[in-house]
XYZ file of N, CA, C and O in Angstrom:
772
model
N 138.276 147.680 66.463
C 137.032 147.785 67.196
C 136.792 149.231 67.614
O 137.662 150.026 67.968
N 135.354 149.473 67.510
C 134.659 151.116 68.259
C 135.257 151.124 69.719
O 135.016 150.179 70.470
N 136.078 152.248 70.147
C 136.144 152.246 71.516
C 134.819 152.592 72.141
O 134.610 152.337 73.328
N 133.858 153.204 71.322
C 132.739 153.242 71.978
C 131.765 151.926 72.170
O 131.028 151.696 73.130
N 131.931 151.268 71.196
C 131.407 150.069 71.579
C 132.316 148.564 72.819
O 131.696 147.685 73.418
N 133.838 148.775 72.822
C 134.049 148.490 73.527
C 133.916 148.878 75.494
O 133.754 148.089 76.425
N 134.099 150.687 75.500
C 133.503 150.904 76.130
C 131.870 150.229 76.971
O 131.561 149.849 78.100
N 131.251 150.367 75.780
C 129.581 149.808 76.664
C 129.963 148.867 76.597
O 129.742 148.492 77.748
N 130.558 147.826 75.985
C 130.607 146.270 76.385
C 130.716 146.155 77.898
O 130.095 145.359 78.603
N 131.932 147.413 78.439
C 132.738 147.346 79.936
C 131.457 147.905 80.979
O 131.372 147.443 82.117
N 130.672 148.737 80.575
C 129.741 148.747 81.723
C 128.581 148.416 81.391
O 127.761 148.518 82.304
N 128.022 147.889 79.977
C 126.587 146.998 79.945
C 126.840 145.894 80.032
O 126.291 145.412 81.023
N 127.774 144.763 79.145
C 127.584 144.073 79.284
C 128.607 142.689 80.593
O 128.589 141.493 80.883
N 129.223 143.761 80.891
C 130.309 143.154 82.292
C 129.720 142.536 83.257
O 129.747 141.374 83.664
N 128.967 143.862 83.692
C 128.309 143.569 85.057
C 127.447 142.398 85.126
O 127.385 141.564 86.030
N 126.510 142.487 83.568
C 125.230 141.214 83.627
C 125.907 140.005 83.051
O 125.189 139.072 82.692
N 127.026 139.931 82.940
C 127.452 138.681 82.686
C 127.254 137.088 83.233
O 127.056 136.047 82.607
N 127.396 137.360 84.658
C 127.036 136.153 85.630
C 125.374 136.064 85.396
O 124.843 134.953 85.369
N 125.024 136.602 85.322
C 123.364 136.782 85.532
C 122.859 136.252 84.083
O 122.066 135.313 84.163
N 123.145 136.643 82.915
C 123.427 136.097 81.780
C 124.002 134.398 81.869
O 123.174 133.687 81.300
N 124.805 133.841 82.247
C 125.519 132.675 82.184
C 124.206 131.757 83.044
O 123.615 130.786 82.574
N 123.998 132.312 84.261
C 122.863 131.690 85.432
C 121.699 131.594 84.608
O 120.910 130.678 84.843
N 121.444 132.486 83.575
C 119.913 132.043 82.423
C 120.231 131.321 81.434
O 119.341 130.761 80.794
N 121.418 131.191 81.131
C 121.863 130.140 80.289
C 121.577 128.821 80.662
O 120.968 128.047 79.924
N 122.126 128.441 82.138
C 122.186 127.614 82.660
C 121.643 126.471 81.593
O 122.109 125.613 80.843
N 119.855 127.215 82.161
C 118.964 126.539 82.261
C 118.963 125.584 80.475
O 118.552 124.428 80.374
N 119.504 126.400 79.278
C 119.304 125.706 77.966
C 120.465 125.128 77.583
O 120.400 124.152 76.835
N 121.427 125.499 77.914
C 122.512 124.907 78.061
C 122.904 123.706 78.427
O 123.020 123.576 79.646
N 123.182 122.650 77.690
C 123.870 121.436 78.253
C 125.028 121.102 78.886
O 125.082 120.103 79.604
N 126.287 122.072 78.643
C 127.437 122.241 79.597
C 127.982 123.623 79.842
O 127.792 124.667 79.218
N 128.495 123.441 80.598
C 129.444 125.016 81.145
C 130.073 125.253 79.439
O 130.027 126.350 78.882
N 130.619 124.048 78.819
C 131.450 124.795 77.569
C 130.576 125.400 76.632
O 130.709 126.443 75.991
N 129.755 124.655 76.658
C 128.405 125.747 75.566
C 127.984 127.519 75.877
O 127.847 128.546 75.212
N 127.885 127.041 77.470
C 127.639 128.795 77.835
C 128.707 129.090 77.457
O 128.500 129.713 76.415
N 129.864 129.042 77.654
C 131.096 130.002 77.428
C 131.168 130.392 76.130
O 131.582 131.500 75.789
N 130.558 129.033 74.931
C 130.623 129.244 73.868
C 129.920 130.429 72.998
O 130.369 130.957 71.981
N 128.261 130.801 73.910
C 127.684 131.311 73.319
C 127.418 132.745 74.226
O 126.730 133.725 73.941
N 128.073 132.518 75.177
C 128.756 134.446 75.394
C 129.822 134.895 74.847
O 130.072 136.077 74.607
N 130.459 134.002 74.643
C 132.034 134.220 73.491
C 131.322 134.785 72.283
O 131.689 135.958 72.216
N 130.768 134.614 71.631
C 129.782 134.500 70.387
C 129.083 135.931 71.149
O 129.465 136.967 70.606
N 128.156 136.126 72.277
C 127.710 137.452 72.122
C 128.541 138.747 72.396
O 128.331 139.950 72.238
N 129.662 137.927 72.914
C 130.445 139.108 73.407
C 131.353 139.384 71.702
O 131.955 140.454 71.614
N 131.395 138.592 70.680
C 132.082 138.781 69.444
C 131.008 139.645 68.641
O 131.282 140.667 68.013
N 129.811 139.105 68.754
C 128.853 139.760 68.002
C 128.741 141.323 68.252
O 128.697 142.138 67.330
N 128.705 141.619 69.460
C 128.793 143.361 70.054
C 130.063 143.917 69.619
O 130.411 144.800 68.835
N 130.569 143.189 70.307
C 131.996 143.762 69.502
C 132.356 144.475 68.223
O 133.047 145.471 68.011
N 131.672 143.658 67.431
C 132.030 143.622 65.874
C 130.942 144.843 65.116
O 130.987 145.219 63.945
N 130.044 145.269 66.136
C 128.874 145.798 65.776
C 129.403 147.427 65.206
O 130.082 148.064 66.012
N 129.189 147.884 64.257
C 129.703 149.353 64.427
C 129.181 150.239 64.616
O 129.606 151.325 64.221
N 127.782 150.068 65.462
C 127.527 151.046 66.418
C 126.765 150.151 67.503
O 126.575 148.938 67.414
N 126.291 151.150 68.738
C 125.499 150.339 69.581
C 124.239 151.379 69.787
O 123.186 150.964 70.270
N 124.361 152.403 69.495
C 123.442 153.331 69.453
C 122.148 153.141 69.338
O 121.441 154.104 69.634
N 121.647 152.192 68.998
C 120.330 151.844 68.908
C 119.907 151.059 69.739
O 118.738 150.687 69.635
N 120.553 150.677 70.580
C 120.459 149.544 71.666
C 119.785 150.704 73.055
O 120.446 151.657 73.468
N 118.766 150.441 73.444
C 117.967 151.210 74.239
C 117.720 150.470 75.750
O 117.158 151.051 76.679
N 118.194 149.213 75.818
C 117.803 148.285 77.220
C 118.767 147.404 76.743
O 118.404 146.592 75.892
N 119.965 147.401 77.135
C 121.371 146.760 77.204
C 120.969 144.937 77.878
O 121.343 143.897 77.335
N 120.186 145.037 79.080
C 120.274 143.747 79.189
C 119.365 143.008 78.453
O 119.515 141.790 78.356
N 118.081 143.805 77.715
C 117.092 143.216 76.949
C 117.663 142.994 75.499
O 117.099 142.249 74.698
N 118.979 143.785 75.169
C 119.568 143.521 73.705
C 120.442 141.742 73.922
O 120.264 140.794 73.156
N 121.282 141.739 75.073
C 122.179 140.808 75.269
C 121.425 139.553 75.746
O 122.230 138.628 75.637
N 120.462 139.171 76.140
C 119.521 138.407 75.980
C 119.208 137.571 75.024
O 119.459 136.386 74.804
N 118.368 138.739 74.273
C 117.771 138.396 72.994
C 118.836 137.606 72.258
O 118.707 136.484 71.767
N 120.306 138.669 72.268
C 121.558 138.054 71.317
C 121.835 136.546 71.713
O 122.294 135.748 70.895
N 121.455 136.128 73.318
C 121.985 135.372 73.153
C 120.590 134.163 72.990
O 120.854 133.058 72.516
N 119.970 134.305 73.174
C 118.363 133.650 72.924
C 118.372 132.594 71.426
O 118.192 131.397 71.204
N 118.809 134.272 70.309
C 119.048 134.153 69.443
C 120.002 132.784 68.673
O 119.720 131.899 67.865
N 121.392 133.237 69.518
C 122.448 132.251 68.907
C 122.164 130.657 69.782
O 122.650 129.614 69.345
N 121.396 130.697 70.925
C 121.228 129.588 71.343
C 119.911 128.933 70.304
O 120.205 127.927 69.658
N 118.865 129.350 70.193
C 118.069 128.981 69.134
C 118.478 128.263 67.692
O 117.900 127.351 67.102
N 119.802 129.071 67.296
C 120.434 128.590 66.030
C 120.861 127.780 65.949
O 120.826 126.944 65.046
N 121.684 127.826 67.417
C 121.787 126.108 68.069
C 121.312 124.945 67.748
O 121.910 124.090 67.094
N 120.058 124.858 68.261
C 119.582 123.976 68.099
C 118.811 123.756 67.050
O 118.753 122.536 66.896
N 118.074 124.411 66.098
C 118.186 124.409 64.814
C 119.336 123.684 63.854
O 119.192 122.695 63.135
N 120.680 124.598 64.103
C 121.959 122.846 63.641
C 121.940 121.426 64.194
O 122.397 120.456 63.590
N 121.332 121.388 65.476
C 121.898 120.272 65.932
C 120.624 119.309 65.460
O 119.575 119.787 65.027
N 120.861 117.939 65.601
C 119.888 117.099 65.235
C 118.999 116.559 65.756
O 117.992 116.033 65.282
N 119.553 116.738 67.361
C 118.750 116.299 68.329
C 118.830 117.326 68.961
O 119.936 117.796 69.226
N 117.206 118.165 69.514
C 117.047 119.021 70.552
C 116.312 118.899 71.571
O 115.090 118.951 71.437
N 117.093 118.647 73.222
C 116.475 118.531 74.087
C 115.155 119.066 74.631
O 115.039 120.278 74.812
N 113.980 118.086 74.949
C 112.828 118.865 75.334
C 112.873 119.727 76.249
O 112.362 120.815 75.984
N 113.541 119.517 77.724
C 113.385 120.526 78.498
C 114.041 121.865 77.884
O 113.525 122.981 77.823
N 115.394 121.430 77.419
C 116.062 123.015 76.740
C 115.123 123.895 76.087
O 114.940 125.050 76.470
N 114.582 123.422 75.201
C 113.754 123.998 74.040
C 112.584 124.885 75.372
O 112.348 126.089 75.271
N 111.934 123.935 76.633
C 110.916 124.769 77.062
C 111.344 125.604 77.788
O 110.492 126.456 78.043
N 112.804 125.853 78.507
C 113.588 126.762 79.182
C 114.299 127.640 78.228
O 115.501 127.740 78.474
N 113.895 128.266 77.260
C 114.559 128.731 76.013
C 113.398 130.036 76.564
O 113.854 131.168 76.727
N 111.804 129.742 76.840
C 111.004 130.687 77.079
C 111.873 131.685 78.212
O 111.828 132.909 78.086
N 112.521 131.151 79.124
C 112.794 131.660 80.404
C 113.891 132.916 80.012
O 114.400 133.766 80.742
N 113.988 132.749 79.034
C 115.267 134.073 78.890
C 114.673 134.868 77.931
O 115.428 135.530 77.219
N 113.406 134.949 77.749
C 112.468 136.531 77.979
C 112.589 137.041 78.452
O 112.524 136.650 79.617
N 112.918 138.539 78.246
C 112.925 139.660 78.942
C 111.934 140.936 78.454
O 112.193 141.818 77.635
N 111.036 140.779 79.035
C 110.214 141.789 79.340
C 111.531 143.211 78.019
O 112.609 143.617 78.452
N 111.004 143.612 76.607
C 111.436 144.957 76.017
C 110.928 146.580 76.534
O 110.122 147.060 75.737
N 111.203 147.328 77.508
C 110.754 148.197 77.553
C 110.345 148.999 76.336
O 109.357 149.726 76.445
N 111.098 148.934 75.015
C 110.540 149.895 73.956
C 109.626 149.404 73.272
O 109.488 148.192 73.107
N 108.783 150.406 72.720
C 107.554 150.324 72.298
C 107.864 149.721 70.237
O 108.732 149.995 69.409
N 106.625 148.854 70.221
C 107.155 148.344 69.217
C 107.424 149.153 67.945
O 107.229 150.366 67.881
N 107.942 148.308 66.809
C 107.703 149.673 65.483
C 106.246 149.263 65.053
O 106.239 148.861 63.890
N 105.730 149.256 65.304
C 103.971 149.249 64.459
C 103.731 150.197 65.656
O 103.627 151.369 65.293
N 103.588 149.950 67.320
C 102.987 151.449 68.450
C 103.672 152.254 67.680
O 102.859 152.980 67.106
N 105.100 152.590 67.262
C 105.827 153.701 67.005
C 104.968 154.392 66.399
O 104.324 155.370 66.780
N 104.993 153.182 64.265
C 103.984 154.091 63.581
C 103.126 154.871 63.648
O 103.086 156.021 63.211
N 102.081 154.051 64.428
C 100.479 154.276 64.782
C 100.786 155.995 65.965
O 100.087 157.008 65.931
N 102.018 155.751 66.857
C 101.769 156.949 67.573
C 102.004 158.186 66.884
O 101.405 159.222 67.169
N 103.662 158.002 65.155
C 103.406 159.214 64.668
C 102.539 159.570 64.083
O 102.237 160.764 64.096
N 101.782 158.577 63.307
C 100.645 159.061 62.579
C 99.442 159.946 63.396
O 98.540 160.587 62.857
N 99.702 159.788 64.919
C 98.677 160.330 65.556
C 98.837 161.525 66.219
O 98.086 162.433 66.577
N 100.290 161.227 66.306
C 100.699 162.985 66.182
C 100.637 163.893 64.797
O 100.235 165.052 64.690
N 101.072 163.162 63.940
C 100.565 163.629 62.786
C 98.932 164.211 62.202
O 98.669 165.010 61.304
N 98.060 163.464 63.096
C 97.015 163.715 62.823
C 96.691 164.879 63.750
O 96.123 165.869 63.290
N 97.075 164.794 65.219
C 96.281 165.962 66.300
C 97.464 167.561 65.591
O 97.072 168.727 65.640
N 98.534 167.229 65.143
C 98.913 168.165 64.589
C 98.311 169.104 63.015
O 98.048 170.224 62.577
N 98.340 168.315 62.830
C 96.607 168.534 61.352
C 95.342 169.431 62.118
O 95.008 170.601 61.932
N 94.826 168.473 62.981
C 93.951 169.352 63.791
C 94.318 170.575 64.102
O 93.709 171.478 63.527
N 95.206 170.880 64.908
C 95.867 172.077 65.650
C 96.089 172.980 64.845
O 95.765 174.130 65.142
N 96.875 172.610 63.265
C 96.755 173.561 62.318
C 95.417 173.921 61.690
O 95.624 174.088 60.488
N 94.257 174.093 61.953
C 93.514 174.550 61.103
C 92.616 174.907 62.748
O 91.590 174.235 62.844
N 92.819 175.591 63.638
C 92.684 176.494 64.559
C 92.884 177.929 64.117
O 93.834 178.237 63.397
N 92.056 178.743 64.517
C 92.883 180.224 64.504
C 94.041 180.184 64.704
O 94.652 179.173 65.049
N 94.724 181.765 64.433
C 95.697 181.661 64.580
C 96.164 181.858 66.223
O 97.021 181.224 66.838
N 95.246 183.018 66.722
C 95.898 182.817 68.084
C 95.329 181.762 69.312
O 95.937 181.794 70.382
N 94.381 181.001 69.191
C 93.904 180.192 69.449
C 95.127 179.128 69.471
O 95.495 178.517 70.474
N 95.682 179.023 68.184
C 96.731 178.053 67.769
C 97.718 178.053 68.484
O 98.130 177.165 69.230
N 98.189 179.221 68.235
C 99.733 179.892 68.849
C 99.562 179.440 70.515
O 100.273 178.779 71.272
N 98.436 180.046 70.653
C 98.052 179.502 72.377
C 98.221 178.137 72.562
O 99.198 177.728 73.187
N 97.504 177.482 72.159
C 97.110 175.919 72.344
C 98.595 175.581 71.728
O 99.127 175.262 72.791
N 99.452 175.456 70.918
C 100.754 174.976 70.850
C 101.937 175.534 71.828
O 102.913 174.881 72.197
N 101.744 176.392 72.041
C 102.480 176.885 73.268
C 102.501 176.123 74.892
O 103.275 175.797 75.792
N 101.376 176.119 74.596
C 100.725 175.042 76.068
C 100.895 173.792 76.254
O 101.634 173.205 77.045
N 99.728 173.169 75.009
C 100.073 171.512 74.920
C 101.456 170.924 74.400
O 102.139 169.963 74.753
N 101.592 171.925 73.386
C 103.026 171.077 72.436
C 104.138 171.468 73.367
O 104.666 170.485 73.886
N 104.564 172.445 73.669
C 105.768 173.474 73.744
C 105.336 173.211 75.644
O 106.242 173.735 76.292
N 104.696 172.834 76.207
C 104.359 172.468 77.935
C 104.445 174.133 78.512
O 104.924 174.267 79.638
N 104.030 175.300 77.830
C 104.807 176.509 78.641
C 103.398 176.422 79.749
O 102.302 175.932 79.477
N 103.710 176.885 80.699
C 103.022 177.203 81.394
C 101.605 178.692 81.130
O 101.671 179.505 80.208
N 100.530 178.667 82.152
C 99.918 179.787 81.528
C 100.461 181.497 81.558
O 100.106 182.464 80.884
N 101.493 181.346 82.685
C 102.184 182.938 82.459
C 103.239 183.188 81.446
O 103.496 184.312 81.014
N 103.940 181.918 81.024
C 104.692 181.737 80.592
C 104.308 182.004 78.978
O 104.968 182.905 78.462
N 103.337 181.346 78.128
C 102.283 181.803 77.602
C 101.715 182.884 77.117
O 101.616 183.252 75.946
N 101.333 183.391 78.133
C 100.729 185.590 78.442
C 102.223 185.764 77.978
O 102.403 185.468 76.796
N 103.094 186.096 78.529
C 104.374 186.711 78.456
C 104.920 186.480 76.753
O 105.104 187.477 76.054
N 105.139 185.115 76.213
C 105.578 184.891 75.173
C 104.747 185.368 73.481
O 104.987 185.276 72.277
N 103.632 185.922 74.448
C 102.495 186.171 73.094
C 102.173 187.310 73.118
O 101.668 187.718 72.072
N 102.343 188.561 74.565
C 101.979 189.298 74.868
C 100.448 189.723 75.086
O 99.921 190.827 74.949
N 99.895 188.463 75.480
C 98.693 188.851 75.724
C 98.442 188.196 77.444
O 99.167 187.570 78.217
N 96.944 188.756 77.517
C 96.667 188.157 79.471
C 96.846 186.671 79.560
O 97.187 185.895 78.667
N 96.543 186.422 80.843
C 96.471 185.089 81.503
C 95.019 184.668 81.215
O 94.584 183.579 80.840
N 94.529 185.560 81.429
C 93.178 185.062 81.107
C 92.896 184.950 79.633
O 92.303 183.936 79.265
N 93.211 185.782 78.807
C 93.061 185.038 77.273
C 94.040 183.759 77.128
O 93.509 182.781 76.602
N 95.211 183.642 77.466
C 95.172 182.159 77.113
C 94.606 180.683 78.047
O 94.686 179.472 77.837
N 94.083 181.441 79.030
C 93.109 180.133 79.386
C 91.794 180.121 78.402
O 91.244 179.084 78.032
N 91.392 181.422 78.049
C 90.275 181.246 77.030
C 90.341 180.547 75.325
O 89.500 179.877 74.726
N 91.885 181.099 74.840
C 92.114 180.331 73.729
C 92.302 179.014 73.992
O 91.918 178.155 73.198
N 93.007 178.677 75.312
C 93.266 176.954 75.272
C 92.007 176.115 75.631
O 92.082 174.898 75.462
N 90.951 176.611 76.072
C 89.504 175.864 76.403
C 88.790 175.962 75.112
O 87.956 175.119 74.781
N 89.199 177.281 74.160
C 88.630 177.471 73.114
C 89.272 176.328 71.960
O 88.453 175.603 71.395
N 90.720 176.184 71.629
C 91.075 175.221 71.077
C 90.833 174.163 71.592
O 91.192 173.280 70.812
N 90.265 173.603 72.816
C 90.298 171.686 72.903
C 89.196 171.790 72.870
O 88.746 170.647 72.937
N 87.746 173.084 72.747
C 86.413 172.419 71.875
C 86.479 172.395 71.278
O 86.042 171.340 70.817
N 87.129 173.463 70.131
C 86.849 173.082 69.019
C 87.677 171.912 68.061
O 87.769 172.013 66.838
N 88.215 170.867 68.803
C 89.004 170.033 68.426
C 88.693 168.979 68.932
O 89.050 167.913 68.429
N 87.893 169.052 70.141
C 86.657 167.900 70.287
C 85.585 167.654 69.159
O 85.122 166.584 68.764
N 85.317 168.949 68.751
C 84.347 168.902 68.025
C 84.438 168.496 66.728
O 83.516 168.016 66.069
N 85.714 168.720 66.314
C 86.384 168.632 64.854
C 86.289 167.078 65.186
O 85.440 166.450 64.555
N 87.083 166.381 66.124
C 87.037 165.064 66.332
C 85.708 164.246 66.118
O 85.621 163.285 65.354
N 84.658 164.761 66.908
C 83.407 164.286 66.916
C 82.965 164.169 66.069
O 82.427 163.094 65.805
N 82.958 165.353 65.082
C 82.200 165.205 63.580
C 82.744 164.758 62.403
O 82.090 164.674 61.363
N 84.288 164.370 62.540
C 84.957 163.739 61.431
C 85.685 162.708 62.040
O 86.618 162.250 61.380
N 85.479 162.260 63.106
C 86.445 161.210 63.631
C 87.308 160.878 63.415
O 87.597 160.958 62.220
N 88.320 160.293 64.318
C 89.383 159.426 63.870
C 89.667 158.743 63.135
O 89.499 157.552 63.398
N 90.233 159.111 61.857
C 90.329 158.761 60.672
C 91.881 159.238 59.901
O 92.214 160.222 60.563
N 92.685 159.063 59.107
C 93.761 159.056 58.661
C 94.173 160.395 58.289
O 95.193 161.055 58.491
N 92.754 160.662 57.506
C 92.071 161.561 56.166
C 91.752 162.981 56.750
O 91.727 164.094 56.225
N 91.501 162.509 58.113
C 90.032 163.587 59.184
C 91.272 165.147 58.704
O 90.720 166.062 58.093
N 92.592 165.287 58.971
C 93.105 166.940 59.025
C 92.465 167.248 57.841
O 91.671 168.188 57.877
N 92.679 166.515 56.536
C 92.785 167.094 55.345
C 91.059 167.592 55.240
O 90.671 168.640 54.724
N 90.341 166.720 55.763
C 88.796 167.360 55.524
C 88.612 168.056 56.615
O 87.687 168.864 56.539
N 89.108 168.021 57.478
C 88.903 169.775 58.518
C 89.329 170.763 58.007
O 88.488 171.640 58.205
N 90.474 171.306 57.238
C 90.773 171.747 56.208
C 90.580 172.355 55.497
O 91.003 173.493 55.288
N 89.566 171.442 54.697
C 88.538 171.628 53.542
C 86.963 172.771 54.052
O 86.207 173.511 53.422
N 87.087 172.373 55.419
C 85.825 173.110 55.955
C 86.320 174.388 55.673
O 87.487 174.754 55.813
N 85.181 175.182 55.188
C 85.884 176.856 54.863
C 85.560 177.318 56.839
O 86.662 177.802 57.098
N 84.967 177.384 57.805
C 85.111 177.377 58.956
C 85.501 176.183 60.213
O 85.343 174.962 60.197
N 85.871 176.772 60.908
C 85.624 175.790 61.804
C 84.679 175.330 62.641
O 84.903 174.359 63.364
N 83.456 176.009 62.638
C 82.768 176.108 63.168
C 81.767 175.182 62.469
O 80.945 174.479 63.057
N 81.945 175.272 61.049
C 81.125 174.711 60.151
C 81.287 173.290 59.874
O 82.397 172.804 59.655
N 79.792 172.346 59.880
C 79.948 170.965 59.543
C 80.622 170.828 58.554
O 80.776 171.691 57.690
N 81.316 169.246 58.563
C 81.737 168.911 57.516
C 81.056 167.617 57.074
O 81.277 166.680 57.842
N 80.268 167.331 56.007
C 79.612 166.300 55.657
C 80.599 165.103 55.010
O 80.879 165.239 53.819
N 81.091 164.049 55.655
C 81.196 162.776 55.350
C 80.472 161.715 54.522
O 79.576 161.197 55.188
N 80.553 161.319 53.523
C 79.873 160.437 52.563
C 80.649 159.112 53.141
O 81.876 159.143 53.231
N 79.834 157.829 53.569
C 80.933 156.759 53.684
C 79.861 155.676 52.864
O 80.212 154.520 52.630
């Protein structure tokens, strides 16, 4: 076994153990079943060869055991009605965002980054320094060697003209590659749809 995965077993999944068994309770038909099917999650982690991807420890051990109780009753032939509607109760709220938000958010960094590249250049340098890179506005002046007051002017200057880029080609997959295409920025870009 990973000592690293035995490790987190000792401080993720130790502590929520009782608390775990008390949500069992409820689908569970005897004390030997719970034991059975934390035995089973505590084998399953175990055996895992990494845990690294596990981001909300009590929302993983849950699920695991949600899971093997579900399979449960799937083998068995007869499944109790109340169990089956207390099966909801060991939901736990996933703090992480799903993989389809994931996608959709790189693609949208992908896209305001498209935008950002087809800015001037010091306009650019400004406005990535700021928004991407969080520097502050002296911080900014100093790293570019220019005033405080030009990069408040490039960064008001980059989010119009990236409103504007937005406005006239909208949110669209496609929109960097035809901002792009505009020989200015300043200049429309005509959309055929």
């Amino acid at each position: 076994m990973d000592k690293d995965v035995v490790d987190w077993v000792k401080s993720n999944f130790l502590p929520f153990e009782a608390e775990l068994r008390r949500m069992l309770r409820r689908v569970c038909t005897a004390p030997e079943e719970i034991d059975d099917v934390v035995q089973e999650v505590y084998y399953k982690v175990l055996v895992m060869p990494s845990i690294s991807h596990v981001r909300e420890p009590k929302a993983f051990l849950v699920r695991m055991a949600k899971n093997i109780v579900t399979d449960r009753f799937r083998r068995d032939a007869i499944v109790r009605i109340d169990a089956m509607s207390s099966l909801e109760e060991l939901d736990i709220a996933d703090e992480a965002p799903s993989p389809e938000r994931v996608a959709m958010a790189r693609a949208e960094l992908k896209w305001v980054v498209g935008l950002i590249g087809t800015l001037p250049k010091r306009c650019k340098d400004v406005f990535r320094a700021r928004r991407i890179d969080g520097l502050s506005q002296r911080e900014t002046a100093e790293a570019l060697n220019i005033s405080e007051g030009i990069v408040e002017q490039e960064t008001m200057k980059g989010l119009e003209l990236i409103s504007d880029m937005i406005a006239r080609i909208g949110a669209q997959d496609d929109a960097p590659v035809k901002a792009r295409k505009s020989k200015r920025i300043g200049k429309k870009t005509h959309v055929s749809h």
